[in-house]
Amino acid sequence: MALTVYVDGERHRALPGQTVAALLLATGRRSWRTTRLGGRPRGIFCGIGVCYDCLVVVNGLPDVRACRRELCDGDRVETQRGARLPTEELPPEPRVPRTDGDGTDQGARPGEPVRDADGVA
Amino acid sequence: MSAPSHIAAPLTAPPLVVVVGAGPAGARAALSAARCGARVALVDSGERIGGQYHRQPAVAGKAVAGGPDASAAHPLELAVATQPRIAHLPRTTVWALEPLPEPGPAPGRHLVHVQQGPADDRGRPVRTLAADALVLCTGAFDRALPFPGWELPGVVTAGAAQALARGQRTAVGGRVVVSGTGPFLLPVALALPEVGARVLGVYEAGNPARWLRSPAAALRDGGPGRVAELGSYAAGLARHRVPYRTRHAVVAAHGRDRVEAVTVARLDAGWHPVAGSEQRIGPVDAVCVGYGFTPQLELPLAAGCAVRGGHVAVDARQATTVPGVYAAGELTGVAGAPAAAAEGELAGLAAVADLADLADLADLAERPWAAEAAAHLAPPSPARLAAAASRVRSGRRFARALARAHPVPGGWRGWLREDTLVCRCEEVSYGELRDAVAARGADGMRALKLTCRAGLGACQGRVCGRNTAELAAALLGAPVADPHAMDRRPLAHPVRLGDLAEPPPID
């Protein structure tokens, strides 16, 4: 059973057990955070939760290790720019909240953005 | 933090052995302790039993070669699940450890503060386990040496590539270069093609010593299983047409916002790049590096265990220098999964044997609980302990041979430029580190942290600690006095402040 998650507002399918980092890599991203001082891009590095380089914002909460966090249905993942304070507010509504006609996401494989009928992600 | 007084009350029997880490060492330790009558809490940050060695696929699908079958659980996982005295606590991190004060000696009794729930989430419930004995099996992580461009996205550790391939069936890139030292690079290079990546080359910085090429030496140190394993890697590399070159390493990564190419150089015996041997390889979109492993020392150090040669010092039955605290697996040396499992088995047996012995000690009046606790235990016979100890010895021999065959000589320091980052978290360059030592008098790890911020970031010096210590020692002309200062982490993992507001229940 696939999960529906959002990456910077774009809807994606994910698999149960899939980590945030695996999904982000599958979407073609190599970086999803910028550093606090130099504003430089970072992505996955150690892959086992040691280095804290792959931090990402999940459901409004910053500093979540993408390599350790498994996705849940409805999760909203955002890239993290510099240092961020936690916010109680969820990120803005996803741009593509609605599903296709029968309520399922058709055709998209895990990691691929789900596209609406007009082809706009 | 001081312990509430009621914690020192007599135990609920049988005694509780807390095992931290559920890789081959931890899982075996839990099983052997539980089978001897102890209650066991098996704490692990992952979802499934197996750790990094027996990584279980988290995502369903076709199995990756060399990795576990997707549908079948690892035998260790089944054994743990069916052992009623083991409580497996998955997705659980130990964030602090404190010795349990009580009147009279209380060897091994510690409060283990844990948090359980989705990684780094808000509101992960905090609880505390009162351990009568501790078995630490927290493992190790890849050591990455710094080089220009190593902070570019796409440069990852070999362990990251392996975890993604085996656990997530995801390739870290499409065109990948592997560089580092040690036989553990080989299974990584073989897992990558299984998930669709093309491995352009494996660059082994060392010159795998005679014993790896000599069947007689490998048989003596590793046994027939290891020889067969190494042979299968060689065959796999040939099958996938992966070039394997020794005395070569990636010494620079290039790209603007992600890695696009690398420079590979030939190295001399001291790992200094040979002038004129540099060769640019590209395009690449991922580089996997691994220069051996660094043990996760914060919990052993918090318990007060002595560290020797970078590893937790243990005796012939896995006991650390702190009574009641045992260590097994990569904490004590790196020799692969079978060796870790053998150490775990012995550590679990020794923990129970020592708990049972407490009841025989003279000061029973001070510890009435010990006799009651011991009544539940069926401690292993001396013969069984001896047999387990003998299985451990061959693994230790292999660990020593492996370490000898894959040293990390200091020539890598010559790969650095002025602006090469040494601390990734705080973005501290080699130039800044050198100035802190040369111009600002920083002469140790703590001083470096305070003068140039190296090791002060979110990873708490895990990634840069060893490299920084070696760089500082080279600049000072003498070893730093406090090489493990960065490994002392009173908070073993970052904890969200709000989660500490609630007082934890004690189990």
PDB file of C-alpha atoms in Angstrom, chain A residues 15-26 28-53 55-56 58-70 72 86-90, chain B residues 45-47 52 55 58-60 93 118-122 140-142 144 150-157 159-160 163-164 167-168 170-174 255-258 285-286 289 296 421 423-427 453 458-459 462-463 493-494 496:
ATOM      1  CA  LEU A  15       6.505   3.076   0.106  1.00  0.00           C
ATOM      2  CA  PRO A  16       5.940   1.941   3.685  1.00  0.00           C
ATOM      3  CA  GLY A  17       9.361   1.770   5.326  1.00  0.00           C
ATOM      4  CA  GLN A  18      10.879   4.247   2.895  1.00  0.00           C
ATOM      5  CA  THR A  19      13.041   6.908   4.491  1.00  0.00           C
ATOM      6  CA  VAL A  20      12.780  10.583   3.648  1.00  0.00           C
ATOM      7  CA  ALA A  21      16.301  10.453   2.199  1.00  0.00           C
ATOM      8  CA  ALA A  22      15.514   7.515  -0.084  1.00  0.00           C
ATOM      9  CA  LEU A  23      12.459   9.292  -1.426  1.00  0.00           C
ATOM     10  CA  LEU A  24      14.356  12.542  -1.978  1.00  0.00           C
ATOM     11  CA  LEU A  25      17.122  10.688  -3.835  1.00  0.00           C
ATOM     12  CA  ALA A  26      14.520   8.872  -5.910  1.00  0.00           C
ATOM     13  CA  GLY A  28      16.501  13.169  -8.300  1.00  0.00           C
ATOM     14  CA  ARG A  29      17.466  15.519  -5.490  1.00  0.00           C
ATOM     15  CA  ARG A  30      21.007  15.348  -4.154  1.00  0.00           C
ATOM     16  CA  SER A  31      20.688  18.171  -1.600  1.00  0.00           C
ATOM     17  CA  TRP A  32      17.829  19.364   0.598  1.00  0.00           C
ATOM     18  CA  ARG A  33      19.405  21.609   3.174  1.00  0.00           C
ATOM     19  CA  THR A  34      21.645  24.653   3.197  1.00  0.00           C
ATOM     20  CA  THR A  35      24.252  25.276   5.846  1.00  0.00           C
ATOM     21  CA  ARG A  36      23.784  27.854   8.569  1.00  0.00           C
ATOM     22  CA  LEU A  37      26.977  29.799   7.858  1.00  0.00           C
ATOM     23  CA  GLY A  38      27.886  29.408   4.208  1.00  0.00           C
ATOM     24  CA  GLY A  39      24.457  28.682   2.773  1.00  0.00           C
ATOM     25  CA  ARG A  40      25.958  25.685   1.021  1.00  0.00           C
ATOM     26  CA  PRO A  41      23.884  22.714  -0.171  1.00  0.00           C
ATOM     27  CA  ARG A  42      23.994  19.423   1.734  1.00  0.00           C
ATOM     28  CA  GLY A  43      22.274  16.083   1.378  1.00  0.00           C
ATOM     29  CA  ILE A  44      22.879  12.592   2.648  1.00  0.00           C
ATOM     30  CA  PHE A  45      26.388  11.819   3.923  1.00  0.00           C
ATOM     31  CA  CYS A  46      26.745   9.062   6.552  1.00  0.00           C
ATOM     32  CA  GLY A  47      23.362   7.488   5.877  1.00  0.00           C
ATOM     33  CA  ILE A  48      23.073   5.954   9.357  1.00  0.00           C
ATOM     34  CA  GLY A  49      22.135   8.884  11.567  1.00  0.00           C
ATOM     35  CA  VAL A  50      25.576   9.920  12.770  1.00  0.00           C
ATOM     36  CA  CYS A  51      26.510  13.084  10.846  1.00  0.00           C
ATOM     37  CA  TYR A  52      23.354  15.227  11.028  1.00  0.00           C
ATOM     38  CA  ASP A  53      24.060  16.563   7.534  1.00  0.00           C
ATOM     39  CA  LEU A  55      18.494  17.525   8.049  1.00  0.00           C
ATOM     40  CA  VAL A  56      15.092  18.319   6.652  1.00  0.00           C
ATOM     41  CA  VAL A  58       9.014  17.272   8.420  1.00  0.00           C
ATOM     42  CA  ASN A  59       5.511  18.506   9.198  1.00  0.00           C
ATOM     43  CA  GLY A  60       6.913  21.872  10.249  1.00  0.00           C
ATOM     44  CA  LEU A  61       9.550  20.406  12.554  1.00  0.00           C
ATOM     45  CA  PRO A  62      13.142  21.202  11.501  1.00  0.00           C
ATOM     46  CA  ASP A  63      16.321  19.190  12.127  1.00  0.00           C
ATOM     47  CA  VAL A  64      14.898  15.787  11.273  1.00  0.00           C
ATOM     48  CA  ARG A  65      17.492  13.354   9.899  1.00  0.00           C
ATOM     49  CA  ALA A  66      16.231  12.326   6.477  1.00  0.00           C
ATOM     50  CA  CYS A  67      18.248   9.088   6.558  1.00  0.00           C
ATOM     51  CA  ARG A  68      16.584   7.899   9.778  1.00  0.00           C
ATOM     52  CA  ARG A  69      13.036   9.113   9.381  1.00  0.00           C
ATOM     53  CA  GLU A  70      10.544   6.765   7.801  1.00  0.00           C
ATOM     54  CA  CYS A  72       4.127   8.284   7.107  1.00  0.00           C
ATOM     55  CA  PRO A  86      10.523  24.806  15.191  1.00  0.00           C
ATOM     56  CA  THR A  87       7.108  26.103  14.305  1.00  0.00           C
ATOM     57  CA  GLU A  88       3.753  24.858  15.435  1.00  0.00           C
ATOM     58  CA  GLU A  89       2.338  25.833  12.062  1.00  0.00           C
ATOM     59  CA  LEU A  90       2.278  23.297   9.323  1.00  0.00           C
TER      60      LEU A  90
ATOM     61  CA  SER B  45      17.560   2.996  17.050  1.00  0.00           C
ATOM     62  CA  GLY B  46      16.519   0.978  14.002  1.00  0.00           C
ATOM     63  CA  GLU B  47      13.199  -0.630  13.265  1.00  0.00           C
ATOM     64  CA  GLN B  52      24.362  -2.383   9.830  1.00  0.00           C
ATOM     65  CA  ARG B  55      20.477  -4.763   7.423  1.00  0.00           C
ATOM     66  CA  ALA B  58      12.747  -1.747   5.082  1.00  0.00           C
ATOM     67  CA  VAL B  59      11.200  -1.448   1.660  1.00  0.00           C
ATOM     68  CA  ALA B  60       9.739  -4.530   0.014  1.00  0.00           C
ATOM     69  CA  THR B  93      17.763   5.934  21.289  1.00  0.00           C
ATOM     70  CA  PRO B 118       9.911   8.183  14.873  1.00  0.00           C
ATOM     71  CA  ALA B 119      13.430   9.586  14.424  1.00  0.00           C
ATOM     72  CA  ASP B 120      13.811  13.169  15.660  1.00  0.00           C
ATOM     73  CA  ASP B 121      10.082  13.652  16.040  1.00  0.00           C
ATOM     74  CA  ARG B 122       8.647  15.975  18.634  1.00  0.00           C
ATOM     75  CA  ALA B 140      30.860   1.833  14.552  1.00  0.00           C
ATOM     76  CA  PHE B 141      30.438   4.152  11.609  1.00  0.00           C
ATOM     77  CA  ASP B 142      32.559   4.802   8.531  1.00  0.00           C
ATOM     78  CA  ALA B 144      35.657   9.658   6.161  1.00  0.00           C
ATOM     79  CA  TRP B 150      34.101  16.235   0.257  1.00  0.00           C
ATOM     80  CA  GLU B 151      31.252  18.399   1.480  1.00  0.00           C
ATOM     81  CA  LEU B 152      29.584  18.455  -1.957  1.00  0.00           C
ATOM     82  CA  PRO B 153      26.229  16.672  -2.144  1.00  0.00           C
ATOM     83  CA  GLY B 154      26.789  13.267  -3.725  1.00  0.00           C
ATOM     84  CA  VAL B 155      29.903  12.551  -1.673  1.00  0.00           C
ATOM     85  CA  VAL B 156      28.750  10.002   0.903  1.00  0.00           C
ATOM     86  CA  THR B 157      30.205   7.329   3.117  1.00  0.00           C
ATOM     87  CA  GLY B 159      28.004   2.865   4.695  1.00  0.00           C
ATOM     88  CA  ALA B 160      25.424   5.324   3.370  1.00  0.00           C
ATOM     89  CA  ALA B 163      22.314   1.272   3.777  1.00  0.00           C
ATOM     90  CA  LEU B 164      20.434   2.852   0.874  1.00  0.00           C
ATOM     91  CA  GLY B 167      17.617  -1.235   3.221  1.00  0.00           C
ATOM     92  CA  GLN B 168      15.937   1.090   0.745  1.00  0.00           C
ATOM     93  CA  THR B 170      17.877   3.059  -3.727  1.00  0.00           C
ATOM     94  CA  ALA B 171      21.084   3.943  -5.550  1.00  0.00           C
ATOM     95  CA  VAL B 172      23.020   6.870  -4.175  1.00  0.00           C
ATOM     96  CA  GLY B 173      23.810   7.851  -7.768  1.00  0.00           C
ATOM     97  CA  GLY B 174      23.977   6.612 -11.313  1.00  0.00           C
ATOM     98  CA  GLY B 255      31.356  20.453  -8.828  1.00  0.00           C
ATOM     99  CA  ARG B 256      29.350  23.566  -8.079  1.00  0.00           C
ATOM    100  CA  ASP B 257      26.360  22.434  -6.064  1.00  0.00           C
ATOM    101  CA  ARG B 258      26.909  18.679  -6.315  1.00  0.00           C
ATOM    102  CA  ASP B 285      27.187  11.881  -9.488  1.00  0.00           C
ATOM    103  CA  ALA B 286      28.248  10.035  -6.359  1.00  0.00           C
ATOM    104  CA  VAL B 289      34.314   6.909   0.862  1.00  0.00           C
ATOM    105  CA  GLN B 296      30.453   4.908  18.906  1.00  0.00           C
ATOM    106  CA  LEU B 421      36.517  21.875   5.433  1.00  0.00           C
ATOM    107  CA  CYS B 423      34.462  20.192  10.400  1.00  0.00           C
ATOM    108  CA  ARG B 424      31.414  19.858   8.162  1.00  0.00           C
ATOM    109  CA  CYS B 425      28.828  20.960  10.755  1.00  0.00           C
ATOM    110  CA  GLU B 426      30.475  24.238  11.726  1.00  0.00           C
ATOM    111  CA  GLU B 427      32.148  24.719   8.333  1.00  0.00           C
ATOM    112  CA  ARG B 453      34.443  25.587  16.679  1.00  0.00           C
ATOM    113  CA  ALA B 458      25.262  18.799  15.563  1.00  0.00           C
ATOM    114  CA  CYS B 459      27.283  15.607  15.026  1.00  0.00           C
ATOM    115  CA  ARG B 462      31.670  12.179  15.388  1.00  0.00           C
ATOM    116  CA  VAL B 463      32.719  12.921  11.824  1.00  0.00           C
ATOM    117  CA  HIS B 493      22.094  12.310  21.057  1.00  0.00           C
ATOM    118  CA  PRO B 494      20.379  15.634  20.606  1.00  0.00           C
ATOM    119  CA  ARG B 496      14.337  18.283  21.949  1.00  0.00           C
TER     120      ARG B 496
END
